[in-house]
């Protein structure tokens, strides 16, 4: 399997080269040259296979010859060492809980898969790799955990000052070892722009930079697996399935659409956003206009120019009509988010954090036109990741999981920067 730059179809690389580079030299995102189709027999009998076997069959065509079968199976086994339950909320609505991994967020899968791929590629090299990542919330913690202690790899995480929760910040600033946190005076889009600029900076060519954002194919592609695991659990209901994904940088839902293209029979996808509504507006008007991001209580989705949307456009040959056949998008305010968190809790006892609540809102909207479908919303983070907001909104006290409690006494270690020049200096003088 080769990957090409979405800015230049003639620039092609292997899976290994795409993972190590992160982004193409022309700043384009890498995209698979073809989308493999899974056999109808495999899809029809999905529930009979183990999670690990499903993951191998889905991922192997994308990895190609870059990783031998035995090593890829080992990487998958280490990646999927926690559960992905579909929890009944009410009627025909389920929550796909993606927060049962080590950092309590859906990004654990991509971060663990990528870290192990990079570890394999770097196993015989004396040269160090620097993983550069921007985070609006959960990516940083998942990447920090996934790469902690990986030989030959340094991790540099940029996050917007005052725009992540205390627990999210602790997950990236308290680990030490090969993990370095940079607190940026700005918003997530500023962090993301700095990362992209660093990749094109000729002065940093010898620094071994790669990205662990969902622009990296090894972070993006494994997110397909959530949808296969959900199908394994919900197929028995013999109804069409509508999936609503809270969306910020659009990597997760892009992976879901890719799973559909491979043959997974999800009826329709919903990208639910907060007031950062660039994509919902595009689907209404046909005009894609990036905007400055606005702060919300669902901060991991505070993205005004989602990097992965170009992959969705490529998947559908830039046809708005084709996109709309598979995919809807709606935006919601903080007030709507808090209100539905309260309604869910009072009526069902289910505790949703802000991102999952936005996903639930998008699902409600879409099910109006699909009254007999199974509805699935993705709960992308443990409620404790947004402790203050959840406790205040629901007037409850959440018990702290051990993984979080052990971070509280630790000192936050971070470096404050405001400009790309400061990031460049940090990278050159590590």
Short mmCIF file of C-alpha atoms in Angstrom, two decimals:
data_model
loop_
_atom_site.label_atom_id
_atom_site.label_comp_id
_atom_site.label_asym_id
_atom_site.label_seq_id
_atom_site.Cartn_x
_atom_site.Cartn_y
_atom_site.Cartn_z
CA UNK A 1 0.00 0.00 0.00
CA UNK A 2 1.34 3.39 -1.01
CA UNK A 3 0.23 6.77 0.29
CA UNK A 4 0.15 9.99 -1.69
CA UNK A 5 0.14 13.63 -0.69
CA UNK A 6 -3.26 15.27 -1.00
CA UNK A 7 -1.39 18.28 -2.39
CA UNK A 8 0.46 16.22 -5.03
CA UNK A 9 -0.80 12.80 -6.18
CA UNK A 10 2.58 12.09 -7.77
CA UNK A 11 4.35 12.12 -4.39
CA UNK A 12 4.01 8.53 -3.13
CA UNK A 13 5.51 6.77 -0.10
CA UNK A 14 5.14 3.50 1.83
CA UNK A 15 3.28 3.18 5.14
CA UNK A 16 6.62 3.28 6.96
CA UNK A 17 7.69 6.46 5.19
CA UNK A 18 4.31 8.11 5.80
CA UNK A 19 4.43 7.28 9.53
CA UNK A 20 7.99 8.54 9.99
CA UNK A 21 7.46 11.72 7.95
CA UNK A 22 4.03 12.50 9.43
CA UNK A 23 3.24 14.99 6.70
CA UNK A 24 4.36 15.30 3.07
CA UNK A 25 7.14 17.78 2.14
CA UNK A 26 4.51 19.93 0.40
CA UNK A 27 2.49 20.07 3.66
CA UNK A 28 -0.12 17.70 2.26
CA UNK A 29 -1.69 14.97 4.35
CA UNK A 30 -0.95 11.40 3.30
CA UNK A 31 -3.86 9.37 1.96
CA UNK A 32 -4.00 5.69 0.87
CA UNK A 33 -3.64 5.11 -2.86
CA UNK A 34 -6.64 2.79 -2.78
CA UNK A 35 -9.24 1.80 -0.21
CA UNK A 36 -9.28 -1.99 0.23
CA UNK A 37 -12.63 -3.77 0.34
CA UNK A 38 -13.28 -6.43 2.95
CA UNK A 39 -15.06 -9.58 1.81
CA UNK A 40 -18.84 -9.74 2.34
CA UNK A 41 -18.31 -13.06 4.14
CA UNK A 42 -15.95 -11.43 6.64
CA UNK A 43 -18.39 -8.57 7.31
CA UNK A 44 -21.35 -10.96 7.60
CA UNK A 45 -19.56 -13.02 10.26
CA UNK A 46 -17.78 -10.18 12.06
CA UNK A 47 -19.10 -11.10 15.50
CA UNK A 48 -17.48 -14.55 15.24
CA UNK A 49 -13.95 -13.11 15.18
CA UNK A 50 -11.86 -11.81 18.07
CA UNK A 51 -11.23 -8.08 18.28
CA UNK A 52 -7.57 -8.72 17.50
CA UNK A 53 -8.37 -10.73 14.36
CA UNK A 54 -10.80 -8.08 13.13
CA UNK A 55 -8.16 -5.41 13.74
CA UNK A 56 -5.52 -7.39 11.86
CA UNK A 57 -7.76 -7.97 8.83
CA UNK A 58 -8.71 -4.27 8.75
CA UNK A 59 -5.22 -2.83 9.29
CA UNK A 60 -3.01 -5.26 7.36
CA UNK A 61 -3.85 -3.90 3.87
CA UNK A 62 -2.93 -0.37 4.98
CA UNK A 63 0.36 -1.43 6.59
CA UNK A 64 1.38 -3.56 3.61
CA UNK A 65 4.94 -4.88 3.72
CA UNK A 66 6.18 -2.23 6.15
CA UNK A 67 5.60 -4.50 9.17
CA UNK A 68 5.67 -8.34 9.04
CA UNK A 69 2.51 -10.20 10.07
CA UNK A 70 3.82 -11.51 13.41
CA UNK A 71 5.01 -8.06 14.52
CA UNK A 72 1.80 -6.38 13.36
CA UNK A 73 -0.29 -8.88 15.31
CA UNK A 74 1.83 -8.15 18.40
CA UNK A 75 1.38 -4.39 17.93
CA UNK A 76 -2.39 -4.86 17.65
CA UNK A 77 -2.52 -7.05 20.75
CA UNK A 78 -0.64 -4.43 22.79
CA UNK A 79 -2.83 -1.65 21.38
CA UNK A 80 -6.19 -3.27 22.18
CA UNK A 81 -5.66 -4.25 25.81
CA UNK A 82 -8.91 -2.66 27.08
CA UNK A 83 -12.64 -2.79 26.31
CA UNK A 84 -14.87 -0.83 23.91
CA UNK A 85 -18.39 -1.45 25.29
CA UNK A 86 -21.63 -0.31 23.69
CA UNK A 87 -23.69 0.72 26.73
CA UNK A 88 -27.48 0.91 26.46
CA UNK A 89 -28.63 4.41 27.46
CA UNK A 90 -32.34 4.32 26.62
CA UNK A 91 -34.70 2.91 24.00
CA UNK A 92 -32.54 2.11 20.95
CA UNK A 93 -29.71 4.49 21.84
CA UNK A 94 -26.28 3.26 22.86
CA UNK A 95 -23.05 4.93 23.96
CA UNK A 96 -19.81 3.52 22.55
CA UNK A 97 -17.47 4.14 25.48
CA UNK A 98 -13.98 4.73 24.14
CA UNK A 99 -12.44 5.82 27.45
CA UNK A 100 -11.40 2.55 29.06
CA UNK A 101 -7.73 2.86 28.05
CA UNK A 102 -4.81 4.10 30.15
CA UNK A 103 -5.49 7.85 29.72
CA UNK A 104 -9.30 7.51 29.72
CA UNK A 105 -9.76 8.89 26.19
CA UNK A 106 -10.47 7.50 22.72
CA UNK A 107 -7.06 8.59 21.48
CA UNK A 108 -5.33 5.80 23.39
CA UNK A 109 -5.83 3.40 20.46
CA UNK A 110 -4.16 5.59 17.84
CA UNK A 111 -1.38 6.70 20.17
CA UNK A 112 -0.53 3.15 21.27
CA UNK A 113 -0.63 1.82 17.70
CA UNK A 114 1.57 4.61 16.39
CA UNK A 115 4.09 4.41 19.24
CA UNK A 116 4.57 0.70 18.66
CA UNK A 117 4.88 1.13 14.88
CA UNK A 118 7.48 3.84 15.38
CA UNK A 119 9.28 1.70 17.95
CA UNK A 120 9.43 -1.13 15.39
CA UNK A 121 10.70 1.14 12.61
CA UNK A 122 13.31 2.65 14.95
CA UNK A 123 14.42 -0.63 16.55
CA UNK A 124 17.85 -0.80 14.91
CA UNK A 125 18.50 2.92 14.53
CA UNK A 126 20.91 4.99 16.59
CA UNK A 127 19.15 8.19 15.50
CA UNK A 128 16.53 9.73 17.77
CA UNK A 129 13.04 10.56 16.55
CA UNK A 130 11.17 13.59 17.87
CA UNK A 131 7.39 13.22 17.94
CA UNK A 132 5.85 16.68 17.69
CA UNK A 133 2.17 16.94 18.58
CA UNK A 134 -0.43 19.67 19.12
CA UNK A 135 -3.28 18.95 21.51
CA UNK A 136 -6.63 20.58 22.23
CA UNK A 137 -7.21 18.20 25.11
CA UNK A 138 -6.87 14.42 25.04
CA UNK A 139 -4.34 13.81 22.26
CA UNK A 140 -1.43 15.00 24.39
CA UNK A 141 -2.13 12.67 27.30
CA UNK A 142 -2.67 9.66 25.04
CA UNK A 143 0.53 10.34 23.09
CA UNK A 144 2.52 10.96 26.28
CA UNK A 145 1.33 7.67 27.76
CA UNK A 146 1.77 5.74 24.52
CA UNK A 147 5.34 6.91 23.94
CA UNK A 148 6.54 7.11 27.57
CA UNK A 149 9.90 5.37 27.81
CA UNK A 150 9.98 4.30 24.13
CA UNK A 151 13.65 3.93 23.20
CA UNK A 152 15.02 6.51 20.80
CA UNK A 153 11.89 8.68 20.82
CA UNK A 154 11.43 12.14 22.34
CA UNK A 155 7.94 13.64 22.53
CA UNK A 156 7.20 17.38 22.41
CA UNK A 157 3.58 18.35 23.11
CA UNK A 158 2.15 21.81 22.39
CA UNK A 159 -1.07 22.79 24.15
CA UNK A 160 -2.99 26.11 24.38
CA UNK A 161 -2.57 27.88 27.72
CA UNK A 162 -5.73 27.84 29.84
CA UNK A 163 -7.68 25.86 27.25
CA UNK A 164 -7.30 22.31 28.57
CA UNK A 165 -8.69 20.92 31.80
CA UNK A 166 -6.48 20.53 34.88
CA UNK A 167 -6.50 16.74 34.56
CA UNK A 168 -5.67 16.89 30.85
CA UNK A 169 -2.75 19.21 31.63
CA UNK A 170 -1.49 16.89 34.37
CA UNK A 171 -1.47 13.97 31.94
CA UNK A 172 1.06 15.76 29.76
CA UNK A 173 3.14 17.71 32.27
CA UNK A 174 3.84 15.21 35.06
CA UNK A 175 5.38 12.19 33.32
CA UNK A 176 8.93 13.43 32.71
CA UNK A 177 11.43 11.07 31.05
CA UNK A 178 11.15 11.56 27.26
CA UNK A 179 7.96 13.68 27.43
CA UNK A 180 8.24 17.49 27.10
CA UNK A 181 5.24 19.86 27.42
CA UNK A 182 5.12 23.33 25.84
CA UNK A 183 2.34 25.67 27.02
CA UNK A 184 1.48 27.99 24.12
CA UNK A 185 0.08 31.51 24.44
CA UNK A 186 -2.72 31.01 21.91
CA UNK A 187 -5.41 28.58 20.77
CA UNK A 188 -5.20 25.04 19.41
CA UNK A 189 -5.03 26.22 15.80
CA UNK A 190 -1.88 28.20 16.71
CA UNK A 191 -0.33 25.02 18.14
CA UNK A 192 -1.28 23.05 15.04
CA UNK A 193 0.14 25.73 12.72
CA UNK A 194 3.45 25.69 14.64
CA UNK A 195 3.68 21.92 14.24
CA UNK A 196 3.01 22.10 10.50
CA UNK A 197 5.54 24.93 10.09
CA UNK A 198 8.22 22.92 11.91
CA UNK A 199 7.86 20.08 9.41
CA UNK A 200 8.62 22.44 6.53
CA UNK A 201 11.53 24.20 8.24
CA UNK A 202 14.74 23.20 6.45
CA UNK A 203 16.77 24.07 9.58
CA UNK A 204 14.99 21.21 11.38
CA UNK A 205 15.46 18.59 8.64
CA UNK A 206 18.06 16.75 10.71
CA UNK A 207 15.91 16.68 13.85
CA UNK A 208 14.02 13.48 12.99
CA UNK A 209 10.61 15.12 13.34
CA UNK A 210 7.36 13.23 12.98
CA UNK A 211 3.80 14.04 14.03
CA UNK A 212 1.49 12.14 16.38
CA UNK A 213 -1.59 14.16 15.53
CA UNK A 214 -4.30 12.47 13.50
CA UNK A 215 -2.62 13.92 10.43
CA UNK A 216 -0.26 10.92 10.88
CA UNK A 217 -1.69 7.84 9.19
CA UNK A 218 -0.68 5.59 12.13
CA UNK A 219 -2.80 7.73 14.47
CA UNK A 220 -5.68 8.20 12.06
CA UNK A 221 -6.26 4.74 10.57
CA UNK A 222 -6.66 2.63 13.78
CA UNK A 223 -9.69 4.73 14.70
CA UNK A 224 -11.58 2.67 12.10
CA UNK A 225 -11.52 -0.19 14.57
CA UNK A 226 -14.04 1.43 16.95
CA UNK A 227 -16.75 1.12 14.34
CA UNK A 228 -16.03 -2.54 13.61
CA UNK A 229 -16.09 -3.32 17.34
CA UNK A 230 -19.41 -1.49 17.70
CA UNK A 231 -20.87 -3.43 14.77
CA UNK A 232 -19.82 -6.71 16.40
CA UNK A 233 -21.92 -5.76 19.44
CA UNK A 234 -24.97 -4.20 17.76
CA UNK A 235 -25.45 -6.41 14.69
CA UNK A 236 -27.76 -8.73 16.68
CA UNK A 237 -30.47 -6.04 16.73
CA UNK A 238 -30.95 -6.42 12.93
CA UNK A 239 -31.57 -2.71 12.43
CA UNK A 240 -29.75 0.00 10.53
CA UNK A 241 -27.20 1.84 12.66
CA UNK A 242 -26.69 5.60 12.78
CA UNK A 243 -23.42 6.77 14.35
CA UNK A 244 -22.84 10.24 15.80
CA UNK A 245 -19.26 11.27 16.43
CA UNK A 246 -18.29 14.40 18.40
CA UNK A 247 -15.89 16.06 15.97
CA UNK A 248 -13.06 18.57 16.25
CA UNK A 249 -10.19 17.77 13.91
CA UNK A 250 -12.41 15.20 12.11
CA UNK A 251 -9.92 12.32 12.27
CA UNK A 252 -12.26 9.95 14.11
CA UNK A 253 -15.28 10.39 11.86
CA UNK A 254 -13.04 10.33 8.79
CA UNK A 255 -11.83 6.90 9.94
CA UNK A 256 -15.46 5.82 10.41
CA UNK A 257 -16.30 6.85 6.86
CA UNK A 258 -13.27 4.91 5.66
CA UNK A 259 -14.61 1.82 7.47
CA UNK A 260 -17.89 2.30 5.59
CA UNK A 261 -16.01 2.52 2.30
CA UNK A 262 -14.30 -0.78 3.18
CA UNK A 263 -17.70 -2.44 3.49
CA UNK A 264 -18.90 -1.89 7.06
CA UNK A 265 -22.66 -1.28 6.63
CA UNK A 266 -23.16 1.76 8.87
CA UNK A 267 -26.25 3.50 7.47
CA UNK A 268 -25.28 7.11 8.20
CA UNK A 269 -22.71 9.19 10.07
CA UNK A 270 -23.19 12.42 12.00
CA UNK A 271 -20.38 14.83 12.83
CA UNK A 272 -21.57 16.71 15.91
CA UNK A 273 -19.60 19.87 16.67
CA UNK A 274 -19.70 22.69 19.17
CA UNK A 275 -19.94 26.31 17.97
CA UNK A 276 -16.78 25.78 15.92
CA UNK A 277 -19.02 25.03 12.96
CA UNK A 278 -16.79 25.23 9.87
CA UNK A 279 -17.92 21.82 8.58
CA UNK A 280 -21.66 22.09 9.36
CA UNK A 281 -21.62 25.43 7.54
CA UNK A 282 -19.79 23.89 4.57
CA UNK A 283 -22.41 21.15 4.25
CA UNK A 284 -25.14 23.80 4.21
CA UNK A 285 -23.49 26.31 1.88
CA UNK A 286 -20.89 24.37 -0.11
CA UNK A 287 -18.26 26.91 0.97
CA UNK A 288 -15.40 25.81 3.21
CA UNK A 289 -14.35 28.83 5.26
CA UNK A 290 -11.91 28.21 8.15
CA UNK A 291 -12.51 30.44 11.18
CA UNK A 292 -10.65 31.33 14.35
CA UNK A 293 -11.55 28.78 17.01
CA UNK A 294 -13.87 29.73 19.88
CA UNK A 295 -13.47 28.36 23.43
CA UNK A 296 -16.18 26.00 24.68
CA UNK A 297 -16.73 23.45 27.45
CA UNK A 298 -16.05 20.70 24.88
CA UNK A 299 -12.53 22.02 24.40
CA UNK A 300 -11.09 19.06 22.47
CA UNK A 301 -13.36 20.14 19.60
CA UNK A 302 -12.35 23.80 19.61
CA UNK A 303 -10.94 23.61 16.08
CA UNK A 304 -11.74 26.21 13.44
CA UNK A 305 -9.88 24.55 10.55
CA UNK A 306 -10.10 20.75 10.92
CA UNK A 307 -7.04 19.14 9.32
CA UNK A 308 -8.70 15.85 8.42
CA UNK A 309 -11.62 17.25 6.48
CA UNK A 310 -9.49 17.28 3.31
CA UNK A 311 -9.29 13.49 3.65
CA UNK A 312 -13.09 13.26 3.73
CA UNK A 313 -13.27 15.44 0.62
CA UNK A 314 -10.73 13.20 -1.13
CA UNK A 315 -12.70 10.09 -0.11
CA UNK A 316 -15.77 11.48 -1.87
CA UNK A 317 -13.95 13.00 -4.86
CA UNK A 318 -14.83 16.50 -3.62
CA UNK A 319 -18.52 15.87 -4.33
CA UNK A 320 -20.73 17.61 -1.78
CA UNK A 321 -23.69 15.53 -2.94
CA UNK A 322 -21.78 12.28 -2.32
CA UNK A 323 -20.65 13.46 1.13
CA UNK A 324 -24.22 14.34 2.11
CA UNK A 325 -25.42 10.82 1.22
CA UNK A 326 -23.30 9.34 4.02
CA UNK A 327 -22.70 12.19 6.37
CA UNK A 328 -24.50 15.02 8.20
CA UNK A 329 -23.12 17.63 10.58
CA UNK A 330 -24.73 19.82 13.25
CA UNK A 331 -23.36 22.31 15.77
CA UNK A 332 -24.44 22.98 19.38
CA UNK A 333 -23.87 25.64 22.02
CA UNK A 334 -22.55 25.14 25.54
CA UNK A 335 -26.05 25.83 26.86
CA UNK A 336 -27.49 23.01 24.74
CA UNK A 337 -24.64 20.74 25.82
CA UNK A 338 -25.20 21.35 29.54
CA UNK A 339 -28.96 20.94 29.16
CA UNK A 340 -28.66 17.52 27.52
CA UNK A 341 -26.08 16.39 30.09
CA UNK A 342 -28.66 17.18 32.77
CA UNK A 343 -31.51 15.51 30.85
CA UNK A 344 -29.50 12.34 30.23
CA UNK A 345 -28.52 12.09 33.87
CA UNK A 346 -31.94 12.85 35.33
CA UNK A 347 -33.85 10.56 32.96
CA UNK A 348 -31.42 7.64 32.55
CA UNK A 349 -28.66 8.01 35.16
CA UNK A 350 -26.06 8.11 32.36
CA UNK A 351 -23.19 10.53 32.97
CA UNK A 352 -21.99 12.11 29.72
CA UNK A 353 -19.13 14.58 29.59
CA UNK A 354 -19.44 17.57 27.21
CA UNK A 355 -18.05 15.88 24.06
CA UNK A 356 -20.25 12.81 24.39
CA UNK A 357 -23.21 15.09 25.09
CA UNK A 358 -22.61 16.93 21.80
CA UNK A 359 -22.50 13.54 20.08
CA UNK A 360 -25.82 12.62 21.70
CA UNK A 361 -27.38 15.89 20.48
CA UNK A 362 -26.31 15.15 16.91
CA UNK A 363 -27.74 11.65 17.18
CA UNK A 364 -31.10 12.94 18.46
CA UNK A 365 -31.31 15.32 15.51
CA UNK A 366 -30.61 12.60 12.97
CA UNK A 367 -32.87 9.92 14.45
CA UNK A 368 -35.87 12.14 13.72
CA UNK A 369 -35.50 10.93 10.11
CA UNK A 370 -34.55 7.35 11.08
CA UNK A 371 -37.10 6.41 13.77
CA UNK A 372 -36.50 2.65 13.53
CA UNK A 373 -32.69 2.75 13.60
CA UNK A 374 -30.24 1.92 16.35
CA UNK A 375 -28.52 5.12 17.44
CA UNK A 376 -24.91 5.11 18.62
CA UNK A 377 -23.04 8.12 19.97
CA UNK A 378 -19.34 8.04 20.78
CA UNK A 379 -18.35 8.87 24.35
CA UNK A 380 -14.77 9.88 23.75
CA UNK A 381 -13.51 10.65 27.27
CA UNK A 382 -14.20 9.62 30.85
CA UNK A 383 -16.39 12.19 32.64
CA UNK A 384 -13.62 12.71 35.20
CA UNK A 385 -11.45 14.26 32.46
CA UNK A 386 -13.85 17.21 32.71
CA UNK A 387 -14.37 16.93 36.44
CA UNK A 388 -15.34 20.50 37.32
CA UNK A 389 -17.75 20.91 34.40
CA UNK A 390 -19.49 17.56 34.95
CA UNK A 391 -19.76 17.97 38.73
CA UNK A 392 -21.09 21.53 38.46
CA UNK A 393 -23.54 20.74 35.66
CA UNK A 394 -24.95 17.59 37.28
CA UNK A 395 -24.52 18.60 40.95
CA UNK A 396 -22.72 15.34 41.72
CA UNK A 397 -19.31 14.28 42.98
CA UNK A 398 -17.33 11.90 40.79
CA UNK A 399 -14.91 9.36 42.28
CA UNK A 400 -11.41 9.67 40.83
CA UNK A 401 -10.04 6.64 38.98
CA UNK A 402 -6.63 5.53 40.25
CA UNK A 403 -4.98 6.57 36.98
CA UNK A 404 -6.02 10.16 37.69
CA UNK A 405 -5.63 10.22 41.48
CA UNK A 406 -1.94 9.33 41.24
CA UNK A 407 -1.28 12.42 39.08
CA UNK A 408 -2.62 14.96 41.59
CA UNK A 409 0.41 15.16 43.92
CA UNK A 410 2.88 15.41 41.01
CA UNK A 411 4.45 18.70 39.93
CA UNK A 412 3.55 20.08 36.51
CA UNK A 413 6.69 20.63 34.42
CA UNK A 414 6.21 22.77 31.31
CA UNK A 415 7.88 25.41 29.17
CA UNK A 416 5.90 28.49 28.11
CA UNK A 417 6.23 29.73 24.53
CA UNK A 418 4.40 32.27 22.37
CA UNK A 419 6.05 32.11 18.94
CA UNK A 420 7.26 29.61 16.36
CA UNK A 421 10.79 30.96 16.86
CA UNK A 422 10.66 29.79 20.48
CA UNK A 423 9.48 26.33 19.42
CA UNK A 424 12.27 26.11 16.87
CA UNK A 425 14.84 27.14 19.47
CA UNK A 426 13.51 24.48 21.86
CA UNK A 427 13.77 21.77 19.20
CA UNK A 428 17.28 22.78 18.14
CA UNK A 429 18.62 23.01 21.69
CA UNK A 430 17.09 19.94 23.31
#
